[in-house]
Amino acid sequence: MRKGWILLVLAYIMLHSCMNETELKKSVFIYDPENTELPAYSEWGYNTFGAYYDREIFVSNNKLVPAKILVSDTAFSFILNGQKSSIDYYSNDPEMLITFTISGFTPQQYTDLALLNDSIIDLSQPACHVFISIDSVNCTAAILNGELNFKRVQLLKVDNQQVEAILSGYFDFRAIIKNKPITVSEGRFDVGIGVDNFYVQ
Amino acid sequence: MKVRIILIAFLFNYCFLLSFAQEGRLKYLGIEGGATFIESGISNKDYIRKDMSSYYMSYSSGSISSWSFKSFAGIKFEILSLNDRIGLLGGIRYSFINSSIGKNDYLSDNTDYFYWLYKVDGVNTEYLKINEINQKASYIGIPVELRFYTAKRPHIFQLYLKLGAEINYLLTSKTEVVFNNPAMRVYEDEIILMLDEPDQINGAIYGGVGFKVGKDQKPSVSAEVCMPYIPFSSKTYGIVEPIFGGGFQINFQIPIKSKVQ
């Protein structure tokens, strides 16, 4: 009888520990009081990002997974996936991706992303590539100058269970895209990367 | 120490009211009881991860709510002015405040817990899932109130406006945390250490409107709607920051001097 109770308690604890943290995957969009179309910078894993794309807005939404990590043999890619122009939930604004690919760093699991903590990557160096996709039209950005700043990386445990890595930071760059100079400014991100959005090729 | 404070509070009131107790004034002794619901903010917001409310169709955050509920009982004297239009009341009051922080989102797609930032150690960050934080505090206090009667006695039914203030001294305080995963209860003491405790002293001013029913110079009952209830400081309630409140109060009074014309 006593063993039964112990098993029941253990099963309950295991069930809790196996629960997927769906609440953490939702986006919590808190507006920046200064750049009012963008999310405020945060380090809570709110799953939001935003930046000015010249005078337009590149921002996360509730429909798309805001960030993914894709690792190949030689490089890793940090992909921000959202929309251009509007933050309206039901808008038909075009889908937009910015992919930062950095050679020489190949994390094998999301916890390895902790190595990026407090690191600034110069996007103009040859090891870095930035790709932009707007409404499924892909192009490469020829970076003139810019930075990707992983200001803080946290390995997050919830109720003692490792659940994800939170990547928080800033980005901005100036580039030639389709023969036009474009400025991406005031970029900020606060996204969770777990087993669901960490891919190794 | 607490007994001494109770005695001082009682003595203060007795002397205060005695100073007005001249011959010819009508006096009452009564018991009171009531409750106040206090709209409150969250004191320890920095530890709480915000979430998205499903009440709104667009982006928003903050379905975590906080509130305070105060219930009280006490003994009060009342002395009427010579024209019977103003009553001065004072006494001693025991009050119990239950403050709570929790998820208040009744739509089904949201969970009933929130994330509490428990520990940061280098790149490691730990959240705990918490359903509720409750803080219970009891106080002994001194209420002082003025009643402005709209009509001169004798009337069986009398309307009045009220203005009051109270100062309360903390007697006991207890905080409890309800975890989403009961196995996390081992962290309860550490979470409680991160939370604000109620101050030793708090106070408020309040207004209200009420009516008194009873034959002249006979036992009477009065009922009041107390609003607004405005705490002196928002930083004295512990886990919540009170903004304003409203409630009700019931009094039962008996005359202690009946030879009044």
GROMACS .gro file of C-alpha atoms in nm:
model
  462
    1MET     CA    1   0.000   0.000   0.000
    2ARG     CA    2   0.281   0.237   0.101
    3LYS     CA    3   0.478   0.146  -0.212
    4GLY     CA    4   0.172   0.226  -0.420
    5TRP     CA    5   0.154   0.575  -0.276
    6ILE     CA    6   0.526   0.632  -0.339
    7LEU     CA    7   0.484   0.517  -0.700
    8LEU     CA    8   0.184   0.742  -0.741
    9VAL     CA    9   0.379   1.045  -0.612
   10LEU     CA   10   0.678   0.958  -0.833
   11ALA     CA   11   0.452   0.922  -1.136
   12TYR     CA   12   0.297   1.260  -1.061
   13ILE     CA   13   0.641   1.424  -1.031
   14MET     CA   14   0.759   1.256  -1.354
   15LEU     CA   15   0.446   1.365  -1.536
   16HIS     CA   16   0.510   1.722  -1.426
   17SER     CA   17   0.874   1.709  -1.525
   18CYS     CA   18   0.785   1.579  -1.870
   19MET     CA   19   0.526   1.847  -1.933
   20ASN     CA   20   0.606   2.066  -2.227
   21GLU     CA   21   0.643   2.430  -2.130
   22THR     CA   22   0.387   2.555  -2.381
   23GLU     CA   23   0.338   2.875  -2.185
   24LEU     CA   24   0.704   2.964  -2.240
   25LYS     CA   25   0.663   2.925  -2.616
   26LYS     CA   26   0.398   3.193  -2.640
   27SER     CA   27   0.497   3.545  -2.731
   28VAL     CA   28   0.464   3.819  -2.474
   29PHE     CA   29   0.482   4.145  -2.662
   30ILE     CA   30   0.562   4.440  -2.439
   31TYR     CA   31   0.601   4.760  -2.634
   32ASP     CA   32   0.912   4.970  -2.611
   33PRO     CA   33   0.815   5.312  -2.472
   34GLU     CA   34   1.059   5.486  -2.708
   35ASN     CA   35   1.045   5.280  -3.028
   36THR     CA   36   0.677   5.218  -2.988
   37GLU     CA   37   0.634   4.973  -3.278
   38LEU     CA   38   0.901   4.740  -3.143
   39PRO     CA   39   0.907   4.513  -2.840
   40ALA     CA   40   1.098   4.645  -2.541
   41TYR     CA   41   1.432   4.480  -2.481
   42SER     CA   42   1.388   4.201  -2.227
   43GLU     CA   43   1.568   3.895  -2.096
   44TRP     CA   44   1.272   3.680  -1.989
   45GLY     CA   45   1.238   3.466  -2.300
   46TYR     CA   46   0.929   3.653  -2.422
   47ASN     CA   47   0.978   3.517  -2.777
   48THR     CA   48   0.971   3.853  -2.946
   49PHE     CA   49   1.205   4.049  -3.166
   50GLY     CA   50   1.188   4.364  -3.369
   51ALA     CA   51   1.391   4.604  -3.576
   52TYR     CA   52   1.349   4.890  -3.817
   53TYR     CA   53   1.406   4.789  -4.181
   54ASP     CA   54   1.478   5.136  -4.309
   55ARG     CA   55   1.149   5.298  -4.205
   56GLU     CA   56   0.950   4.979  -4.208
   57ILE     CA   57   0.922   4.734  -3.924
   58PHE     CA   58   1.048   4.379  -3.902
   59VAL     CA   59   0.880   4.222  -3.604
   60SER     CA   60   0.778   3.886  -3.457
   61ASN     CA   61   0.416   3.776  -3.453
   62ASN     CA   62   0.204   3.513  -3.287
   63LYS     CA   63   0.173   3.289  -3.591
   64LEU     CA   64   0.536   3.208  -3.664
   65VAL     CA   65   0.804   3.056  -3.445
   66PRO     CA   66   1.012   3.368  -3.389
   67ALA     CA   67   1.358   3.210  -3.378
   68LYS     CA   68   1.531   2.893  -3.489
   69ILE     CA   69   1.888   2.771  -3.476
   70LEU     CA   70   2.016   2.562  -3.764
   71VAL     CA   71   2.358   2.399  -3.729
   72SER     CA   72   2.555   2.255  -4.022
   73ASP     CA   73   2.901   2.096  -4.027
   74THR     CA   74   3.075   2.430  -4.046
   75ALA     CA   75   2.840   2.700  -3.929
   76PHE     CA   76   2.538   2.787  -3.726
   77SER     CA   77   2.247   3.002  -3.835
   78PHE     CA   78   2.034   3.220  -3.615
   79ILE     CA   79   1.703   3.269  -3.795
   80LEU     CA   80   1.453   3.537  -3.698
   81ASN     CA   81   1.113   3.479  -3.854
   82GLY     CA   82   0.838   3.740  -3.850
   83GLN     CA   83   0.668   3.992  -4.070
   84LYS     CA   84   0.742   4.323  -4.233
   85SER     CA   85   0.551   4.648  -4.183
   86SER     CA   86   0.280   4.575  -3.932
   87ILE     CA   87   0.238   4.410  -3.598
   88ASP     CA   88  -0.132   4.353  -3.641
   89TYR     CA   89  -0.217   3.994  -3.561
   90TYR     CA   90  -0.453   3.949  -3.853
   91SER     CA   91  -0.268   4.154  -4.110
   92ASN     CA   92  -0.155   4.017  -4.443
   93ASP     CA   93   0.190   4.167  -4.417
   94PRO     CA   94   0.458   3.967  -4.593
   95GLU     CA   95   0.652   3.708  -4.401
   96MET     CA   96   1.012   3.808  -4.349
   97LEU     CA   97   1.321   3.624  -4.228
   98ILE     CA   98   1.666   3.744  -4.140
   99THR     CA   99   1.924   3.469  -4.112
  100PHE     CA  100   2.261   3.532  -3.950
  101THR     CA  101   2.506   3.258  -4.043
  102ILE     CA  102   2.834   3.241  -3.853
  103SER     CA  103   3.106   2.996  -3.953
  104GLY     CA  104   3.329   2.825  -3.701
  105PHE     CA  105   3.075   2.770  -3.424
  106THR     CA  106   2.879   2.445  -3.433
  107PRO     CA  107   2.685   2.382  -3.112
  108GLN     CA  108   2.554   2.028  -3.094
  109GLN     CA  109   2.273   2.095  -2.849
  110TYR     CA  110   2.091   2.405  -2.740
  111THR     CA  111   2.273   2.418  -2.406
  112ASP     CA  112   2.597   2.481  -2.600
  113LEU     CA  113   2.452   2.821  -2.693
  114ALA     CA  114   2.565   2.938  -2.349
  115LEU     CA  115   2.906   2.992  -2.511
  116LEU     CA  116   2.753   3.288  -2.694
  117ASN     CA  117   2.682   3.469  -2.369
  118ASP     CA  118   2.801   3.831  -2.374
  119SER     CA  119   2.949   3.805  -2.723
  120ILE     CA  120   2.947   4.058  -3.004
  121ILE     CA  121   2.977   3.931  -3.358
  122ASP     CA  122   3.103   4.169  -3.625
  123LEU     CA  123   2.875   4.097  -3.918
  124SER     CA  124   3.113   4.250  -4.170
  125GLN     CA  125   3.378   3.984  -4.117
  126PRO     CA  126   3.405   3.712  -4.388
  127ALA     CA  127   3.288   3.435  -4.152
  128CYS     CA  128   2.946   3.600  -4.124
  129HIS     CA  129   2.667   3.604  -4.378
  130VAL     CA  130   2.327   3.763  -4.356
  131PHE     CA  131   2.037   3.644  -4.568
  132ILE     CA  132   1.704   3.817  -4.601
  133SER     CA  133   1.380   3.669  -4.725
  134ILE     CA  134   1.070   3.883  -4.783
  135ASP     CA  135   0.757   3.707  -4.902
  136SER     CA  136   0.967   3.402  -5.002
  137VAL     CA  137   1.201   3.612  -5.216
  138ASN     CA  138   1.553   3.539  -5.095
  139CYS     CA  139   1.858   3.759  -5.120
  140THR     CA  140   2.197   3.798  -4.963
  141ALA     CA  141   2.284   4.113  -4.775
  142ALA     CA  142   2.627   4.250  -4.853
  143ILE     CA  143   2.711   4.383  -4.511
  144LEU     CA  144   2.887   4.717  -4.494
  145ASN     CA  145   2.900   4.719  -4.118
  146GLY     CA  146   2.696   4.590  -3.828
  147GLU     CA  147   2.684   4.377  -3.516
  148LEU     CA  148   2.495   4.088  -3.367
  149ASN     CA  149   2.519   4.115  -2.991
  150PHE     CA  150   2.421   3.816  -2.777
  151LYS     CA  151   2.409   4.027  -2.467
  152ARG     CA  152   2.283   3.750  -2.247
  153VAL     CA  153   2.231   3.378  -2.287
  154GLN     CA  154   2.057   3.191  -2.008
  155LEU     CA  155   2.008   2.821  -1.965
  156LEU     CA  156   1.660   2.809  -1.822
  157LYS     CA  157   1.536   2.557  -1.572
  158VAL     CA  158   1.171   2.546  -1.472
  159ASP     CA  159   1.087   2.349  -1.160
  160ASN     CA  160   1.437   2.201  -1.174
  161GLN     CA  161   1.398   2.080  -1.534
  162GLN     CA  162   1.616   2.216  -1.815
  163VAL     CA  163   1.375   2.353  -2.074
  164GLU     CA  164   1.544   2.599  -2.307
  165ALA     CA  165   1.813   2.857  -2.366
  166ILE     CA  166   1.706   3.220  -2.368
  167LEU     CA  167   1.895   3.435  -2.617
  168SER     CA  168   1.863   3.809  -2.560
  169GLY     CA  169   2.045   4.080  -2.743
  170TYR     CA  170   2.065   4.344  -3.012
  171PHE     CA  171   2.146   4.364  -3.381
  172ASP     CA  172   2.188   4.628  -3.644
  173PHE     CA  173   2.359   4.650  -3.980
  174ARG     CA  174   2.389   4.848  -4.299
  175ALA     CA  175   2.397   4.648  -4.616
  176ILE     CA  176   2.345   4.649  -4.990
  177ILE     CA  177   2.039   4.441  -5.069
  178LYS     CA  178   1.935   4.400  -5.434
  179ASN     CA  179   2.160   4.692  -5.523
  180LYS     CA  180   1.990   4.915  -5.270
  181PRO     CA  181   2.143   5.038  -4.944
  182ILE     CA  182   1.930   4.927  -4.649
  183THR     CA  183   1.968   5.000  -4.279
  184VAL     CA  184   1.842   4.760  -4.016
  185SER     CA  185   1.847   4.943  -3.684
  186GLU     CA  186   1.730   4.917  -3.325
  187GLY     CA  187   1.712   4.538  -3.356
  188ARG     CA  188   1.647   4.349  -3.036
  189PHE     CA  189   1.550   3.990  -2.958
  190ASP     CA  190   1.448   3.784  -2.659
  191VAL     CA  191   1.379   3.429  -2.772
  192GLY     CA  192   1.375   3.080  -2.632
  193ILE     CA  193   1.561   2.799  -2.805
  194GLY     CA  194   1.479   2.446  -2.700
  195VAL     CA  195   1.468   2.102  -2.854
  196ASP     CA  196   1.180   2.208  -3.078
  197ASN     CA  197   1.359   2.491  -3.258
  198PHE     CA  198   1.722   2.375  -3.247
  199TYR     CA  199   1.819   2.181  -3.559
  200VAL     CA  200   2.142   1.998  -3.639
  201GLN     CA  201   2.189   1.896  -4.004
  202MET     CA  202   0.471   4.428   2.385
  203LYS     CA  203   0.156   4.357   2.186
  204VAL     CA  204  -0.060   4.360   2.502
  205ARG     CA  205   0.092   4.695   2.593
  206ILE     CA  206   0.007   4.836   2.251
  207ILE     CA  207  -0.350   4.713   2.280
  208LEU     CA  208  -0.384   4.877   2.622
  209ILE     CA  209  -0.232   5.203   2.499
  210ALA     CA  210  -0.468   5.204   2.202
  211PHE     CA  211  -0.767   5.143   2.425
  212LEU     CA  212  -0.659   5.407   2.678
  213PHE     CA  213  -0.597   5.659   2.402
  214ASN     CA  214  -0.948   5.615   2.271
  215TYR     CA  215  -1.104   5.623   2.613
  216CYS     CA  216  -0.928   5.951   2.702
  217PHE     CA  217  -1.001   6.095   2.359
  218LEU     CA  218  -1.371   6.033   2.382
  219LEU     CA  219  -1.391   6.122   2.752
  220SER     CA  220  -1.261   6.467   2.669
  221PHE     CA  221  -1.582   6.525   2.473
  222ALA     CA  222  -1.808   6.355   2.721
  223GLN     CA  223  -1.990   6.644   2.878
  224GLU     CA  224  -2.327   6.623   3.045
  225GLY     CA  225  -2.615   6.641   2.802
  226ARG     CA  226  -2.444   6.467   2.513
  227LEU     CA  227  -2.580   6.140   2.392
  228LYS     CA  228  -2.328   5.855   2.398
  229TYR     CA  229  -2.331   5.509   2.251
  230LEU     CA  230  -2.124   5.201   2.295
  231GLY     CA  231  -2.124   4.956   2.009
  232ILE     CA  232  -1.968   4.674   1.822
  233GLU     CA  233  -1.872   4.693   1.457
  234GLY     CA  234  -1.787   4.450   1.183
  235GLY     CA  235  -1.721   4.479   0.814
  236ALA     CA  236  -1.508   4.408   0.515
  237THR     CA  237  -1.314   4.605   0.256
  238PHE     CA  238  -1.197   4.489  -0.084
  239ILE     CA  239  -0.879   4.669  -0.182
  240GLU     CA  240  -0.761   4.702  -0.541
  241SER     CA  241  -0.388   4.635  -0.536
  242GLY     CA  242  -0.078   4.612  -0.749
  243ILE     CA  243   0.208   4.364  -0.712
  244SER     CA  244   0.505   4.462  -0.495
  245ASN     CA  245   0.759   4.208  -0.618
  246LYS     CA  246   0.699   4.246  -0.991
  247ASP     CA  247   1.068   4.213  -1.075
  248TYR     CA  248   1.057   3.840  -1.005
  249ILE     CA  249   0.749   3.766  -1.213
  250ARG     CA  250   0.758   3.677  -1.580
  251LYS     CA  251   0.475   3.853  -1.757
  252ASP     CA  252   0.235   3.660  -1.972
  253MET     CA  253  -0.021   3.721  -2.238
  254SER     CA  254  -0.379   3.776  -2.144
  255SER     CA  255  -0.635   3.603  -2.359
  256TYR     CA  256  -0.891   3.873  -2.288
  257TYR     CA  257  -0.757   4.077  -2.575
  258MET     CA  258  -0.737   3.986  -2.939
  259SER     CA  259  -0.414   4.170  -2.996
  260TYR     CA  260  -0.083   4.166  -2.814
  261SER     CA  261  -0.097   4.240  -2.446
  262SER     CA  262   0.049   4.119  -2.125
  263GLY     CA  263  -0.044   4.080  -1.766
  264SER     CA  264  -0.314   3.842  -1.660
  265ILE     CA  265  -0.149   3.804  -1.321
  266SER     CA  266  -0.362   3.978  -1.066
  267SER     CA  267  -0.331   4.086  -0.708
  268TRP     CA  268  -0.582   4.190  -0.448
  269SER     CA  269  -0.636   4.246  -0.078
  270PHE     CA  270  -0.937   4.166   0.132
  271LYS     CA  271  -0.975   4.310   0.476
  272SER     CA  272  -1.223   4.199   0.738
  273PHE     CA  273  -1.253   4.360   1.077
  274ALA     CA  274  -1.442   4.373   1.405
  275GLY     CA  275  -1.418   4.605   1.699
  276ILE     CA  276  -1.568   4.811   1.976
  277LYS     CA  277  -1.653   5.177   1.929
  278PHE     CA  278  -1.787   5.464   2.136
  279GLU     CA  279  -1.989   5.741   1.983
  280ILE     CA  280  -2.050   6.082   2.126
  281LEU     CA  281  -2.295   6.314   1.959
  282SER     CA  282  -2.251   6.688   1.937
  283LEU     CA  283  -2.493   6.909   2.129
  284ASN     CA  284  -2.707   6.961   1.820
  285ASP     CA  285  -2.706   6.582   1.756
  286ARG     CA  286  -2.588   6.632   1.398
  287ILE     CA  287  -2.226   6.520   1.437
  288GLY     CA  288  -2.111   6.196   1.595
  289LEU     CA  289  -1.752   6.136   1.697
  290LEU     CA  290  -1.656   5.769   1.712
  291GLY     CA  291  -1.344   5.599   1.834
  292GLY     CA  292  -1.249   5.261   1.961
  293ILE     CA  293  -1.036   4.961   1.902
  294ARG     CA  294  -1.044   4.740   1.595
  295TYR     CA  295  -0.903   4.397   1.512
  296SER     CA  296  -0.851   4.352   1.142
  297PHE     CA  297  -0.735   4.070   0.923
  298ILE     CA  298  -0.593   4.135   0.575
  299ASN     CA  299  -0.562   3.855   0.321
  300SER     CA  300  -0.348   3.957   0.023
  301SER     CA  301  -0.302   3.738  -0.279
  302ILE     CA  302  -0.117   3.722  -0.610
  303GLY     CA  303  -0.234   3.475  -0.868
  304LYS     CA  304  -0.336   3.409  -1.222
  305ASN     CA  305  -0.675   3.554  -1.300
  306ASP     CA  306  -0.752   3.445  -1.650
  307TYR     CA  307  -1.064   3.239  -1.684
  308LEU     CA  308  -1.034   3.155  -2.052
  309SER     CA  309  -0.936   2.797  -2.104
  310ASP     CA  310  -0.625   2.836  -2.316
  311ASN     CA  311  -0.419   2.993  -2.043
  312THR     CA  312  -0.259   2.814  -1.753
  313ASP     CA  313  -0.329   2.884  -1.388
  314TYR     CA  314   0.033   2.947  -1.288
  315PHE     CA  315   0.294   3.213  -1.341
  316TYR     CA  316   0.673   3.195  -1.357
  317TRP     CA  317   0.877   3.324  -1.065
  318LEU     CA  318   1.244   3.410  -1.118
  319TYR     CA  319   1.395   3.211  -0.837
  320LYS     CA  320   1.768   3.204  -0.901
  321VAL     CA  321   2.029   3.347  -1.136
  322ASP     CA  322   2.376   3.197  -1.126
  323GLY     CA  323   2.599   3.288  -1.420
  324VAL     CA  324   2.427   3.162  -1.735
  325ASN     CA  325   2.191   2.946  -1.532
  326THR     CA  326   1.848   3.086  -1.458
  327GLU     CA  327   1.576   2.908  -1.268
  328TYR     CA  328   1.203   2.973  -1.270
  329LEU     CA  329   0.945   2.814  -1.046
  330LYS     CA  330   0.583   2.775  -1.146
  331ILE     CA  331   0.362   2.930  -0.883
  332ASN     CA  332  -0.016   2.919  -0.871
  333GLU     CA  333  -0.067   3.162  -0.586
  334ILE     CA  334   0.107   3.359  -0.317
  335ASN     CA  335  -0.102   3.440  -0.011
  336GLN     CA  336  -0.013   3.665   0.277
  337LYS     CA  337  -0.230   3.684   0.588
  338ALA     CA  338  -0.176   3.959   0.843
  339SER     CA  339  -0.367   4.054   1.155
  340TYR     CA  340  -0.365   4.400   1.311
  341ILE     CA  341  -0.491   4.586   1.614
  342GLY     CA  342  -0.588   4.940   1.537
  343ILE     CA  343  -0.753   5.262   1.635
  344PRO     CA  344  -1.036   5.391   1.419
  345VAL     CA  345  -1.154   5.751   1.453
  346GLU     CA  346  -1.467   5.847   1.264
  347LEU     CA  347  -1.699   6.141   1.220
  348ARG     CA  348  -2.062   6.095   1.128
  349PHE     CA  349  -2.260   6.382   0.983
  350TYR     CA  350  -2.629   6.309   1.035
  351THR     CA  351  -2.861   6.459   0.777
  352ALA     CA  352  -3.143   6.511   1.027
  353LYS     CA  353  -3.171   6.589   1.394
  354ARG     CA  354  -3.291   6.317   1.627
  355PRO     CA  355  -3.536   6.175   1.715
  356HIS     CA  356  -3.578   5.976   1.398
  357ILE     CA  357  -3.610   5.600   1.366
  358PHE     CA  358  -3.425   5.616   1.035
  359GLN     CA  359  -3.128   5.847   1.003
  360LEU     CA  360  -2.898   5.892   0.708
  361TYR     CA  361  -2.541   6.002   0.761
  362LEU     CA  362  -2.216   6.068   0.583
  363LYS     CA  363  -1.895   5.944   0.734
  364LEU     CA  364  -1.529   6.039   0.733
  365GLY     CA  365  -1.280   5.816   0.909
  366ALA     CA  366  -0.920   5.722   0.958
  367GLU     CA  367  -0.745   5.426   1.114
  368ILE     CA  368  -0.399   5.338   1.232
  369ASN     CA  369  -0.314   4.969   1.261
  370TYR     CA  370  -0.033   4.784   1.432
  371LEU     CA  371   0.077   4.447   1.293
  372LEU     CA  372   0.021   4.153   1.527
  373THR     CA  373   0.095   3.850   1.309
  374SER     CA  374   0.187   3.781   0.952
  375LYS     CA  375   0.209   3.458   0.756
  376THR     CA  376   0.298   3.400   0.390
  377GLU     CA  377   0.236   3.085   0.195
  378VAL     CA  378   0.324   2.988  -0.161
  379VAL     CA  379   0.114   2.745  -0.365
  380PHE     CA  380   0.340   2.576  -0.620
  381ASN     CA  381   0.215   2.425  -0.942
  382ASN     CA  382   0.433   2.125  -0.873
  383PRO     CA  383   0.393   2.023  -0.506
  384ALA     CA  384   0.746   1.881  -0.508
  385MET     CA  385   0.875   2.240  -0.528
  386ARG     CA  386   0.749   2.316  -0.178
  387VAL     CA  387   1.106   2.269  -0.058
  388TYR     CA  388   1.173   2.618  -0.201
  389GLU     CA  389   0.889   2.787  -0.014
  390ASP     CA  390   1.105   2.943   0.259
  391GLU     CA  391   1.347   3.085   0.003
  392ILE     CA  392   1.063   3.237  -0.200
  393ILE     CA  393   0.912   3.389   0.114
  394LEU     CA  394   1.248   3.554   0.191
  395MET     CA  395   1.231   3.720  -0.152
  396LEU     CA  396   0.887   3.867  -0.076
  397ASP     CA  397   0.806   4.191   0.102
  398GLU     CA  398   0.664   4.159   0.450
  399PRO     CA  399   0.387   4.388   0.579
  400ASP     CA  400   0.508   4.693   0.771
  401GLN     CA  401   0.450   4.715   1.147
  402ILE     CA  402   0.221   5.014   1.101
  403ASN     CA  403  -0.033   5.094   0.833
  404GLY     CA  404  -0.321   5.331   0.805
  405ALA     CA  405  -0.592   5.464   0.582
  406ILE     CA  406  -0.856   5.728   0.546
  407TYR     CA  407  -1.202   5.644   0.428
  408GLY     CA  408  -1.539   5.791   0.361
  409GLY     CA  409  -1.882   5.649   0.338
  410VAL     CA  410  -2.254   5.682   0.357
  411GLY     CA  411  -2.488   5.490   0.583
  412PHE     CA  412  -2.811   5.473   0.771
  413LYS     CA  413  -2.902   5.413   1.131
  414VAL     CA  414  -3.221   5.238   1.237
  415GLY     CA  415  -3.351   5.242   1.591
  416LYS     CA  416  -3.578   5.425   1.830
  417ASP     CA  417  -3.439   5.732   1.999
  418GLN     CA  418  -3.203   5.644   2.287
  419LYS     CA  419  -3.260   5.274   2.230
  420PRO     CA  420  -3.034   5.013   2.075
  421SER     CA  421  -2.976   5.078   1.706
  422VAL     CA  422  -2.824   4.919   1.403
  423SER     CA  423  -2.639   5.106   1.132
  424ALA     CA  424  -2.509   4.992   0.797
  425GLU     CA  425  -2.261   5.178   0.580
  426VAL     CA  426  -2.106   5.160   0.240
  427CYS     CA  427  -1.743   5.264   0.287
  428MET     CA  428  -1.587   5.410  -0.020
  429PRO     CA  429  -1.328   5.518  -0.098
  430TYR     CA  430  -1.082   5.347   0.131
  431ILE     CA  431  -0.742   5.503   0.067
  432PRO     CA  432  -0.430   5.364   0.237
  433PHE     CA  433  -0.176   5.623   0.360
  434SER     CA  434   0.105   5.438   0.182
  435SER     CA  435   0.114   5.174  -0.088
  436LYS     CA  436   0.433   5.023   0.054
  437THR     CA  437   0.301   4.888   0.382
  438TYR     CA  438   0.098   4.585   0.278
  439GLY     CA  439   0.373   4.339   0.191
  440ILE     CA  440   0.327   4.143  -0.130
  441VAL     CA  441   0.071   4.386  -0.271
  442GLU     CA  442   0.057   4.760  -0.317
  443PRO     CA  443  -0.291   4.882  -0.226
  444ILE     CA  444  -0.443   5.153  -0.442
  445PHE     CA  445  -0.795   5.208  -0.314
  446GLY     CA  446  -1.081   5.005  -0.186
  447GLY     CA  447  -1.440   4.990  -0.088
  448GLY     CA  448  -1.654   4.785   0.145
  449PHE     CA  449  -1.921   4.786   0.407
  450GLN     CA  450  -1.955   4.819   0.781
  451ILE     CA  451  -2.230   4.714   1.023
  452ASN     CA  452  -2.263   4.862   1.372
  453PHE     CA  453  -2.479   4.767   1.665
  454GLN     CA  454  -2.501   5.039   1.930
  455ILE     CA  455  -2.657   5.078   2.270
  456PRO     CA  456  -2.698   5.414   2.444
  457ILE     CA  457  -2.488   5.452   2.757
  458LYS     CA  458  -2.649   5.777   2.866
  459SER     CA  459  -3.023   5.787   2.836
  460LYS     CA  460  -3.118   6.105   3.029
  461VAL     CA  461  -3.094   6.330   2.734
  462GLN     CA  462  -3.376   6.556   2.628
   0.00000   0.00000   0.00000
